[in-house]
Amino acid sequence: MRMDIADFPIVKMDYSAPYRVDFREILDGLDELFAKQKPFVIIGEGESSQEEADQSKAKEVRVEIADWANQRKALLNRWVLSSFMIISDPKKLEDMQLYAPIFEKFWEYPFVMVASKEEAYQKASALLAAE
């Protein structure tokens, strides 16, 4: 996974990129974004490799991420307006929509599946403009 903040307040997450950093650096990066005290949106795309999926399922990793998220519920809710996940495959898009309520309950912000990068940017821009 890789996080790109060059276009803040749009934050890009590439889930297909191999871990180049420890997942804690991604969490630290989010902490830095919270310190800006400005709303932002996340646009994600790509699928994790099997190795990354296995790592993210490790109990100690899940516990650490859950602890981090629980300590920052108010920040997540306040500053992350939404996450838009680009999924061009209609079947995968449908499958991921079943996952959205679980994601939203854990992370405290909306998780919206979109079919294209253009749709993601349009929705993100509209959401940011309304802020």
Coordinates of N, CA and C in Angstrom, one line a residue:
M1 N 0.9 -1.2 0.0 CA 0.0 0.0 0.0 C 0.9 1.2 0.0
R2 N 0.4 2.3 -0.7 CA 1.2 3.5 -0.7 C 0.2 4.6 -0.6
M3 N 0.5 5.7 0.2 CA -0.3 6.8 0.4 C 0.4 8.0 -0.3
D4 N -0.4 8.8 -1.1 CA 0.2 10.0 -1.8 C -0.7 11.2 -1.4
I5 N 0.0 12.1 -0.7 CA -0.7 13.3 -0.3 C -0.4 14.6 -1.1
A6 N 0.2 14.4 -2.3 CA 0.6 15.5 -3.1 C -0.6 16.4 -3.5
D7 N -1.8 15.8 -3.6 CA -2.9 16.6 -4.1 C -3.9 16.9 -2.9
F8 N -3.4 16.9 -1.7 CA -4.2 17.2 -0.5 C -5.1 18.4 -0.8
P9 N -6.4 18.3 -0.5 CA -7.1 17.5 0.4 C -7.6 16.2 -0.2
I10 N -7.1 15.8 -1.4 CA -7.4 14.5 -2.0 C -6.1 13.6 -1.7
V11 N -6.4 12.6 -1.0 CA -5.3 11.6 -0.5 C -5.5 10.3 -1.3
K12 N -4.5 10.0 -2.1 CA -4.6 8.7 -2.9 C -4.0 7.6 -2.2
M13 N -4.7 6.5 -2.2 CA -4.2 5.2 -1.6 C -4.1 4.2 -2.7
D14 N -2.9 3.6 -2.9 CA -2.8 2.6 -3.9 C -2.5 1.3 -3.2
Y15 N -3.6 0.5 -3.2 CA -3.5 -0.8 -2.4 C -2.7 -1.9 -3.2
S16 N -2.5 -1.7 -4.5 CA -1.8 -2.7 -5.2 C -0.3 -2.5 -5.1
A17 N 0.2 -1.3 -4.7 CA 1.6 -1.1 -4.5 C 2.2 -1.9 -3.4
P18 N 3.3 -2.5 -3.6 CA 3.9 -3.3 -2.5 C 4.2 -2.4 -1.3
Y19 N 4.1 -3.0 -0.2 CA 4.5 -2.3 1.0 C 5.9 -1.8 0.9
R20 N 6.1 -0.5 0.8 CA 7.4 0.0 0.8 C 7.8 0.6 2.2
V21 N 6.7 0.7 3.0 CA 6.9 1.2 4.3 C 6.1 0.3 5.3
D22 N 6.4 0.4 6.5 CA 5.6 -0.3 7.5 C 4.2 0.3 7.6
F23 N 3.2 -0.5 7.9 CA 1.9 0.1 7.9 C 1.8 1.2 9.0
R24 N 2.6 1.2 10.0 CA 2.6 2.3 11.0 C 3.0 3.6 10.3
E25 N 3.8 3.6 9.3 CA 4.1 4.9 8.6 C 2.8 5.4 7.9
I26 N 2.0 4.6 7.4 CA 0.7 5.0 6.8 C -0.1 5.7 7.9
L27 N -0.2 5.0 9.1 CA -1.0 5.6 10.2 C -0.3 6.9 10.7
D28 N 1.0 7.0 10.7 CA 1.7 8.2 11.1 C 1.3 9.3 10.1
G29 N 1.3 8.9 8.8 CA 0.9 9.9 7.8 C -0.5 10.4 8.0
L30 N -1.4 9.6 8.4 CA -2.8 10.0 8.7 C -2.7 11.0 9.8
D31 N -1.9 10.7 10.9 CA -1.8 11.6 12.0 C -1.3 13.0 11.5
E32 N -0.4 13.0 10.6 CA 0.1 14.3 10.1 C -1.0 15.0 9.3
L33 N -1.9 14.3 8.6 CA -3.0 15.0 8.0 C -4.0 15.5 9.0
F34 N -4.2 14.8 10.1 CA -5.1 15.3 11.1 C -4.6 16.6 11.7
A35 N -3.3 16.7 11.8 CA -2.7 17.9 12.4 C -2.9 19.1 11.5
K36 N -3.2 18.9 10.2 CA -3.5 20.1 9.4 C -4.9 20.7 9.7
Q37 N -5.7 19.9 10.4 CA -7.1 20.3 10.8 C -7.9 20.8 9.6
K38 N -7.8 20.1 8.5 CA -8.6 20.4 7.3 C -9.2 19.1 6.8
P39 N -10.4 19.2 6.4 CA -11.1 18.0 5.9 C -10.4 17.4 4.6
F40 N -10.5 16.1 4.4 CA -9.9 15.5 3.2 C -10.7 14.3 2.9
V41 N -10.4 13.8 1.6 CA -11.1 12.6 1.2 C -10.0 11.6 0.7
I42 N -10.3 10.4 0.7 CA -9.3 9.4 0.3 C -9.9 8.7 -1.0
I43 N -9.0 8.6 -2.0 CA -9.4 7.9 -3.2 C -8.5 6.7 -3.3
G44 N -9.1 5.5 -3.2 CA -8.3 4.3 -3.2 C -8.5 3.5 -4.5
E45 N -7.5 2.7 -4.9 CA -7.6 1.8 -6.0 C -6.6 0.7 -5.8
G46 N -6.9 -0.4 -6.5 CA -5.9 -1.5 -6.6 C -6.3 -2.5 -5.5
E47 N -5.8 -3.7 -5.7 CA -6.0 -4.8 -4.8 C -4.6 -5.2 -4.1
S48 N -4.7 -5.5 -2.9 CA -3.5 -5.9 -2.1 C -3.0 -7.3 -2.7
S49 N -1.7 -7.4 -2.6 CA -1.1 -8.7 -3.0 C -1.5 -9.7 -1.9
Q50 N -1.3 -11.0 -2.2 CA -1.6 -12.0 -1.2 C -0.8 -11.9 0.1
E51 N 0.5 -11.5 -0.2 CA 1.4 -11.3 1.0 C 0.9 -10.2 1.9
E52 N 0.5 -9.1 1.3 CA 0.0 -8.0 2.1 C -1.3 -8.3 2.7
A53 N -2.2 -9.1 2.0 CA -3.4 -9.5 2.6 C -3.1 -10.4 3.8
D54 N -2.2 -11.3 3.7 CA -1.8 -12.1 4.8 C -1.3 -11.3 6.0
Q55 N -0.4 -10.4 5.7 CA 0.1 -9.5 6.7 C -1.0 -8.7 7.5
S56 N -1.9 -8.2 6.7 CA -3.0 -7.4 7.3 C -3.9 -8.2 8.2
K57 N -3.9 -9.5 7.9 CA -4.8 -10.4 8.7 C -4.1 -10.9 10.0
A58 N -2.8 -10.7 10.1 CA -2.1 -11.1 11.3 C -2.7 -10.4 12.5
K59 N -3.0 -11.2 13.5 CA -3.7 -10.7 14.7 C -3.0 -9.4 15.3
E60 N -1.7 -9.5 15.5 CA -1.1 -8.3 16.1 C -1.2 -7.1 15.3
V61 N -1.2 -7.2 13.9 CA -1.4 -6.0 13.1 C -2.8 -5.5 13.2
R62 N -3.8 -6.4 13.2 CA -5.2 -6.0 13.3 C -5.4 -5.3 14.7
V63 N -4.8 -5.8 15.7 CA -5.0 -5.2 17.1 C -4.4 -3.8 17.1
E64 N -3.2 -3.7 16.6 CA -2.5 -2.4 16.6 C -3.3 -1.4 15.8
I65 N -3.8 -1.8 14.6 CA -4.6 -0.8 13.8 C -5.9 -0.5 14.5
A66 N -6.6 -1.4 15.1 CA -7.8 -1.2 15.9 C -7.5 -0.2 17.0
D67 N -6.5 -0.4 17.7 CA -6.1 0.5 18.9 C -5.9 1.9 18.3
W68 N -5.2 2.0 17.2 CA -4.9 3.3 16.6 C -6.2 4.0 16.3
A69 N -7.1 3.3 15.6 CA -8.4 3.8 15.1 C -9.3 4.2 16.3
N70 N -9.3 3.3 17.3 CA -10.2 3.6 18.4 C -9.7 4.9 19.2
Q71 N -8.4 5.2 19.2 CA -7.9 6.4 19.8 C -8.2 7.6 19.0
R72 N -8.5 7.4 17.7 CA -8.7 8.6 16.8 C -10.0 8.6 16.2
K73 N -11.0 8.0 16.8 CA -12.4 8.0 16.2 C -12.9 9.4 15.9
A74 N -12.7 10.3 16.9 CA -13.2 11.7 16.6 C -12.5 12.3 15.5
L75 N -11.2 12.1 15.4 CA -10.4 12.7 14.3 C -10.8 12.1 12.9
L76 N -11.0 10.8 12.9 CA -11.4 10.1 11.7 C -12.7 10.7 11.2
N77 N -13.6 10.8 12.2 CA -15.0 11.3 11.9 C -15.0 12.7 11.4
R78 N -14.2 13.5 12.0 CA -14.2 15.0 11.8 C -13.5 15.3 10.4
W79 N -12.3 14.7 10.2 CA -11.5 15.2 9.1 C -11.6 14.3 7.8
V80 N -11.9 13.1 7.9 CA -12.0 12.2 6.7 C -13.5 12.3 6.3
L81 N -13.7 13.0 5.2 CA -15.1 13.2 4.7 C -15.6 11.9 4.1
S82 N -14.8 11.1 3.4 CA -15.2 9.9 2.8 C -14.0 9.2 2.1
S83 N -14.2 7.9 1.9 CA -13.2 7.2 1.1 C -13.9 6.7 -0.1
F84 N -13.4 6.9 -1.3 CA -13.9 6.5 -2.5 C -13.0 5.4 -3.1
M85 N -13.5 4.2 -3.2 CA -12.7 3.1 -3.7 C -13.1 2.8 -5.2
I86 N -12.1 2.9 -6.0 CA -12.3 2.7 -7.5 C -12.3 1.2 -7.8
I87 N -13.4 0.6 -8.2 CA -13.5 -0.8 -8.6 C -14.2 -0.9 -9.9
S88 N -13.5 -1.1 -11.0 CA -14.1 -1.1 -12.3 C -14.8 -2.4 -12.7
D89 N -14.5 -3.5 -12.0 CA -15.2 -4.8 -12.2 C -16.6 -4.8 -11.5
P90 N -17.7 -4.9 -12.3 CA -19.0 -4.8 -11.7 C -19.2 -5.9 -10.6
K91 N -18.7 -7.1 -10.8 CA -18.9 -8.1 -9.8 C -18.2 -7.8 -8.5
K92 N -16.9 -7.3 -8.6 CA -16.1 -7.0 -7.4 C -16.8 -5.8 -6.7
L93 N -17.3 -4.8 -7.5 CA -17.9 -3.6 -7.0 C -19.1 -4.0 -6.1
E94 N -19.9 -5.0 -6.7 CA -21.1 -5.5 -5.9 C -20.7 -6.2 -4.6
D95 N -19.6 -7.0 -4.7 CA -19.1 -7.7 -3.5 C -18.6 -6.7 -2.5
M96 N -17.9 -5.7 -2.9 CA -17.4 -4.7 -1.9 C -18.5 -3.9 -1.3
Q97 N -19.6 -3.7 -1.9 CA -20.7 -3.0 -1.3 C -21.2 -3.7 -0.1
L98 N -21.1 -5.0 0.0 CA -21.5 -5.7 1.2 C -20.5 -5.4 2.4
Y99 N -19.3 -5.1 2.0 CA -18.2 -4.8 3.0 C -18.3 -3.4 3.6
A100 N -19.0 -2.4 2.8 CA -19.0 -1.0 3.2 C -19.5 -0.8 4.6
P101 N -20.6 -1.4 5.1 CA -21.1 -1.1 6.4 C -20.0 -1.5 7.5
I102 N -19.3 -2.5 7.3 CA -18.3 -3.0 8.3 C -17.2 -2.0 8.3
F103 N -16.7 -1.6 7.1 CA -15.7 -0.6 7.0 C -16.1 0.7 7.7
E104 N -17.3 1.2 7.4 CA -17.7 2.5 8.0 C -17.8 2.4 9.5
K105 N -18.3 1.3 10.0 CA -18.4 1.2 11.5 C -17.0 1.3 12.1
F106 N -16.1 0.6 11.5 CA -14.7 0.5 12.1 C -14.0 1.9 11.9
W107 N -14.0 2.5 10.7 CA -13.2 3.7 10.4 C -13.9 5.0 10.7
E108 N -15.3 5.0 10.9 CA -16.0 6.2 11.3 C -16.2 7.2 10.1
Y109 N -16.0 6.7 8.9 CA -16.3 7.6 7.8 C -16.9 6.8 6.6
P110 N -17.6 7.5 5.7 CA -18.2 6.7 4.6 C -17.2 6.1 3.7
F111 N -17.6 4.9 3.2 CA -16.8 4.1 2.2 C -17.7 3.9 1.0
V112 N -17.3 4.6 -0.1 CA -18.2 4.6 -1.3 C -17.4 3.9 -2.5
M113 N -18.1 3.0 -3.1 CA -17.5 2.3 -4.2 C -17.9 3.1 -5.5
V114 N -16.9 3.3 -6.4 CA -17.2 4.0 -7.7 C -16.5 3.1 -8.8
A115 N -17.0 3.3 -10.0 CA -16.6 2.5 -11.1 C -15.4 3.1 -11.8
S116 N -15.1 4.4 -11.6 CA -14.0 4.9 -12.4 C -13.2 6.0 -11.6
K117 N -12.0 6.3 -12.0 CA -11.3 7.4 -11.4 C -12.0 8.7 -11.5
E118 N -12.6 8.9 -12.7 CA -13.3 10.2 -13.0 C -14.4 10.4 -12.0
E119 N -15.2 9.3 -11.8 CA -16.3 9.4 -10.8 C -15.8 9.6 -9.4
A120 N -14.7 9.0 -9.0 CA -14.2 9.3 -7.7 C -13.8 10.7 -7.5
Y121 N -13.1 11.3 -8.5 CA -12.7 12.7 -8.4 C -13.9 13.7 -8.5
Q122 N -14.9 13.3 -9.3 CA -16.1 14.2 -9.3 C -16.8 14.2 -7.9
K123 N -16.9 13.0 -7.4 CA -17.6 13.0 -6.1 C -16.8 13.6 -4.9
A124 N -15.5 13.4 -5.0 CA -14.6 13.9 -4.0 C -14.6 15.5 -4.1
S125 N -14.5 16.0 -5.3 CA -14.5 17.4 -5.5 C -15.8 18.1 -5.0
A126 N -16.9 17.4 -5.3 CA -18.2 17.9 -4.9 C -18.3 17.9 -3.3
L127 N -17.8 16.9 -2.7 CA -17.9 16.8 -1.3 C -17.0 17.8 -0.6
L128 N -15.8 18.0 -1.2 CA -14.9 19.0 -0.6 C -15.4 20.5 -0.8
A129 N -16.1 20.7 -2.0 CA -16.7 22.0 -2.3 C -17.8 22.4 -1.3
A130 N -18.5 21.4 -0.8 CA -19.6 21.6 0.1 C -19.2 21.8 1.5
E131 N -17.9 21.6 1.8 CA -17.4 21.7 3.1 C -17.1 23.1 3.5

